[in-house]
XYZ file of C-alpha atoms in Angstrom:
271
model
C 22.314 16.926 2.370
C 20.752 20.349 1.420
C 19.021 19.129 -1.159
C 17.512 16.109 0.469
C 16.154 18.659 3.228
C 14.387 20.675 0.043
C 13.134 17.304 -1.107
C 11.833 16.749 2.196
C 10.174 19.881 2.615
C 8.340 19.648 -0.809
C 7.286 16.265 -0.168
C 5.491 17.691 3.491
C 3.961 20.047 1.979
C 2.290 18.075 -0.421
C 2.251 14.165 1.863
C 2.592 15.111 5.352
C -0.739 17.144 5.098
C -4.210 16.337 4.660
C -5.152 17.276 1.543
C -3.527 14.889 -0.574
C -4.637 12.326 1.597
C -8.244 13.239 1.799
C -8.573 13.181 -2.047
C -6.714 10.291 -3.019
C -9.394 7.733 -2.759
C -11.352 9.917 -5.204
C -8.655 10.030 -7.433
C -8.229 6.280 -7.816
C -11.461 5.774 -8.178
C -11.474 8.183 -11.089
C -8.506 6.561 -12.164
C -9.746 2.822 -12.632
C -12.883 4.155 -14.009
C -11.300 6.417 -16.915
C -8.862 4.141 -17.778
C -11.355 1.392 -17.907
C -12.701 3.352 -20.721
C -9.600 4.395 -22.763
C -8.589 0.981 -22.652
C -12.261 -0.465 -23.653
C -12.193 2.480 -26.778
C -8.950 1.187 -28.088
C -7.440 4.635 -26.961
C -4.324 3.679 -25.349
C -1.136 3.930 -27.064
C 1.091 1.078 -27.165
C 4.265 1.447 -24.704
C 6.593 -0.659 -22.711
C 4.612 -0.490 -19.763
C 2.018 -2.850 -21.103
C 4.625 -5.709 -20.756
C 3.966 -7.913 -17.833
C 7.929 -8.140 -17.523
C 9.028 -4.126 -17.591
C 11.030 -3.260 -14.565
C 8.485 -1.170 -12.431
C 6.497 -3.822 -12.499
C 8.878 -6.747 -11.697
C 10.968 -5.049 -9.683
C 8.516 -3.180 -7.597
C 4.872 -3.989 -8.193
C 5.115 -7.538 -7.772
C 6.604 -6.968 -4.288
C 5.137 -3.726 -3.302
C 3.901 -4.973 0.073
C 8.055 -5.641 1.046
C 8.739 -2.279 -0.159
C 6.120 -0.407 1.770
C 6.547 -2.874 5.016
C 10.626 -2.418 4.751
C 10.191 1.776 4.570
C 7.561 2.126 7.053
C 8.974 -0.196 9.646
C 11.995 2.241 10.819
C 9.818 5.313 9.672
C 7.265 4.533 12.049
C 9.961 3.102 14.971
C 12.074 6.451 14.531
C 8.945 8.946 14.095
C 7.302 7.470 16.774
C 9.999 6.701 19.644
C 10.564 10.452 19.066
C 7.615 12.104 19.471
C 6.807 10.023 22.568
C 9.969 10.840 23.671
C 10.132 14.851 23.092
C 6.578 15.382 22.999
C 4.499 13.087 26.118
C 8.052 13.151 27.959
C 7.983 9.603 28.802
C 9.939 7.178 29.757
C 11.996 4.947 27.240
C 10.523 1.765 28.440
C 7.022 3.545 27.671
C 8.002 4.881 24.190
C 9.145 1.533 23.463
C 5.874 0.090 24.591
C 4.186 2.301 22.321
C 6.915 1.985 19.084
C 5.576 -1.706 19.237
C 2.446 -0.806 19.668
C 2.273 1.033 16.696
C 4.052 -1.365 14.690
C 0.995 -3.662 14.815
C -0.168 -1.357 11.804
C 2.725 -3.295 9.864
C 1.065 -6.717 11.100
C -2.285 -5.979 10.618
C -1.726 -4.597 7.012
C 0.648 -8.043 5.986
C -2.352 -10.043 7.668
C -4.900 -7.609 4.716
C -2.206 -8.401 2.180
C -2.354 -12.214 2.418
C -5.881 -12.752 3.133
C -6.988 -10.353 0.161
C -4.752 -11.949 -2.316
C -5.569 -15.543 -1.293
C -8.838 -14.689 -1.536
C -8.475 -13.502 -4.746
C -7.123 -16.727 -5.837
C -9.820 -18.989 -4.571
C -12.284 -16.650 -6.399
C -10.098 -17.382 -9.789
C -9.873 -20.873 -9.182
C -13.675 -21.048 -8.204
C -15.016 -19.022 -11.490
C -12.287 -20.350 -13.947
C -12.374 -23.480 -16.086
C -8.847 -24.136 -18.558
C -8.794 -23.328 -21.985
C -6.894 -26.576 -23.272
C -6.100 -28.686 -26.603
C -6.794 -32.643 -25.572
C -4.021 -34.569 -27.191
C -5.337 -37.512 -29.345
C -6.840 -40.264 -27.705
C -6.642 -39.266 -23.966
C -9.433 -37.918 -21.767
C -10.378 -34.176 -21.412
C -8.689 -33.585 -17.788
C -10.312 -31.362 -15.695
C -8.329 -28.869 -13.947
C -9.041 -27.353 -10.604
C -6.833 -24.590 -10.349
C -4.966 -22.075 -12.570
C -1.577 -23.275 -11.365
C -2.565 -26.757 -12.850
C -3.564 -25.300 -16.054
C -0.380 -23.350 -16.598
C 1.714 -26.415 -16.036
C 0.355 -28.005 -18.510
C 0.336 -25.275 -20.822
C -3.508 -24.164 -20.746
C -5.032 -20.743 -20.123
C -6.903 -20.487 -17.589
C -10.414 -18.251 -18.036
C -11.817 -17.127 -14.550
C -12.843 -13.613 -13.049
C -9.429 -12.385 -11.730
C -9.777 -9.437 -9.444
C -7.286 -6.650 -9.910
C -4.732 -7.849 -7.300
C -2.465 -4.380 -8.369
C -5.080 -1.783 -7.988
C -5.890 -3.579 -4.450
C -2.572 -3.811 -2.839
C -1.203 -0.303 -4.914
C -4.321 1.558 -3.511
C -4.144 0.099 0.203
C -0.039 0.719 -0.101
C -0.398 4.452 -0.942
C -3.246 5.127 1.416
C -1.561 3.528 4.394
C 1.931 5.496 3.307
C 0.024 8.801 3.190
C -1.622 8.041 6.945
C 1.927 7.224 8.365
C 3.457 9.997 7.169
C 0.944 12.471 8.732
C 3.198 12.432 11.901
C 5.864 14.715 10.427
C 3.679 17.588 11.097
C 3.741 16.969 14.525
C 7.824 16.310 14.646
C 10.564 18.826 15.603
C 13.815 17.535 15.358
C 16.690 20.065 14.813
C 18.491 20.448 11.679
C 21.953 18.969 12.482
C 20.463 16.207 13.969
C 21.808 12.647 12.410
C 18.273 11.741 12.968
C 16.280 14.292 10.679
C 18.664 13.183 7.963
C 17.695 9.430 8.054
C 13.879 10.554 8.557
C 13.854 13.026 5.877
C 15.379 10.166 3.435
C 13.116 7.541 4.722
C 10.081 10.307 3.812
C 11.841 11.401 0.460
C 11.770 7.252 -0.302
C 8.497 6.688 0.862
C 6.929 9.720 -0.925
C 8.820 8.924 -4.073
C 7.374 5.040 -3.729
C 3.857 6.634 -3.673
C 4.279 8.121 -6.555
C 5.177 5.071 -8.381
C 2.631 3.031 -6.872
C -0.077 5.677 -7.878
C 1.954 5.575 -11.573
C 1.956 1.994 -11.824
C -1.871 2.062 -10.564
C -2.625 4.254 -13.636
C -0.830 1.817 -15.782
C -3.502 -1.501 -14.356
C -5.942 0.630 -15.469
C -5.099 1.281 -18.828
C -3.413 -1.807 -20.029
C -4.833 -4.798 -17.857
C -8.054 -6.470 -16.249
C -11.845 -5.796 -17.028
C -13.432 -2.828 -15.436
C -15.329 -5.054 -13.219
C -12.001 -6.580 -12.094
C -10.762 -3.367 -11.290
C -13.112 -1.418 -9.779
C -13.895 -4.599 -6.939
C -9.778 -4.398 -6.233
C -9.509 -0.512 -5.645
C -12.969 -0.544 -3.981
C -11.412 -3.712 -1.376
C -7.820 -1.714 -1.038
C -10.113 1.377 0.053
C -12.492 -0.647 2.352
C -9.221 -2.218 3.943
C -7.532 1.344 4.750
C -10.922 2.834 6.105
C -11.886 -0.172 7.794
C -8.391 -0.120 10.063
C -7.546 3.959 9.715
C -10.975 4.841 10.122
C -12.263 2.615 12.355
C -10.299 -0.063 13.915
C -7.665 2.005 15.023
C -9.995 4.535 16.648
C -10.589 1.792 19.289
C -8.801 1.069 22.383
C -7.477 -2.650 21.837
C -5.331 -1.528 18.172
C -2.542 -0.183 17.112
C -4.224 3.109 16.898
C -3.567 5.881 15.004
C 0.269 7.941 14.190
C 1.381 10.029 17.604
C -0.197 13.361 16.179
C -3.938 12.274 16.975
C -3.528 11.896 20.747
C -3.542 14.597 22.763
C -0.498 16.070 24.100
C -1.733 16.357 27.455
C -2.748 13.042 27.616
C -0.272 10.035 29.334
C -3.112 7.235 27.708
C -3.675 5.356 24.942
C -6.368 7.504 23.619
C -6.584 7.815 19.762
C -8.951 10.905 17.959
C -8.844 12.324 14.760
């Protein structure tokens, strides 16, 4: 118990605050563009994690969106049913109201998930054509999709745009913003309920870190540097188009309980 409570601490210090937050984009930026480069100048050093099928990735990279949906949904229905709660003393029927509210962040980023990645799709299957031997005496066949061409044993040459660094890059930004809302939350040590926050935190800070590990790993081992760049630079544009400026508006989930005013009994979100 003690030492989950120093984990948690540590983890505030460095998460809960702005400063991580407010230079991450940088850093994945600088991230995809350096690696882009090692990997080009035959730099890299060969190691497990350029297998398609080692555990981080199976296990957690190819369903990083259920991961970071599954931790933040009782993060943010705890965190936030508290503060409203303890800090805007309403009602339970309002702090409800506004726990569901804010769980439209969890809807809105599943809607980013599936649209980006099926668009990413239809943008392989548009610029590909399949690399395929014709057995004797039949027909070229022409495929329209990649799926086709990997059924029938074909490989399938299109531009395929970094689906990882999009989805690890929009995961780890929206995990940083959610967790901004510790700063603002008191709860007292014995409580049951700062022990299941605190371990929610300590899991979704330690998920970060893989994500942001894993992100390093795309860009050294995988995709073109065009590929790469266009997924980090649509994971970015997907967390500053809702943290930044869709949830500054009235009709959205808005922002984590710390940017409204404490005085205030509205919906009114400011950073």
């Amino acid at each position: 118990m003690e030492r989950l409570e120093r984990s948690g601490r540590c983890l505030r210090a460095a998460l809960a605050r702005g400063r991580v937050r407010r230079r991450l984009p940088a850093l994945l930026l600088a991230i995809a563009v350096l690696g882009s480069v090692l990997k080009d100048s035959d730099l890299v050093p060969d190691t497990p994690l350029q297998n398609k099928r080692n555990p981080l990735n199976v296990y957690f990279v190819k369903v990083a969106w259920a991961w970071t949906l599954w931790l933040l949904l009782p993060f943010i229905t705890l965190t936030t049913y508290e503060l409203a709660r303890s800090k805007l003393l309403w009602g339970r029927s309002k702090s409800a109201l506004l726990v569901l509210r804010r769980l439209g962040a969890l809807l809105v980023g599943t809607a980013v998930w599936y649209v980006c990645t099926q668009l990413f799709i239809y943008v392989e299957n548009l610029t590909g054509e399949c690399s395929l031997q014709a057995k004797p005496r039949q027909p070229p066949r022409v495929y329209a999709s990649k799926r086709d061409c990997h059924r029938d044993g074909g490989v399938w040459n299109g531009f395929d745009i970094s689906g990882h660094c999009f989805l690890l890059s929009y995961c780890a930004m929206m995990i940083l913003e959610e967790v901004a809302v510790l700063e603002a939350l008191s709860i007292e040590h014995s409580s049951k309920l700062r022990v299941l926050i605190n371990g929610l935190f300590v899991s979704l800070g330690f998920l970060t870190v893989i994500w942001v590990f894993m992100f390093l790993c795309t860009a050294l081992y995988f995709h073109d540097f065009s590929q790469k760049l266009l997924g980090v630079l649509i994971g970015l544009a997907a967390w500053y188009g809702t943290y930044r400026f869709w949830y500054l508006k009235p009709f959205s989930p808005g922002l984590p309980l710390p940017n409204i005013p404490l005085s205030s009994k509205k919906y009114s979100y400011s950073r």
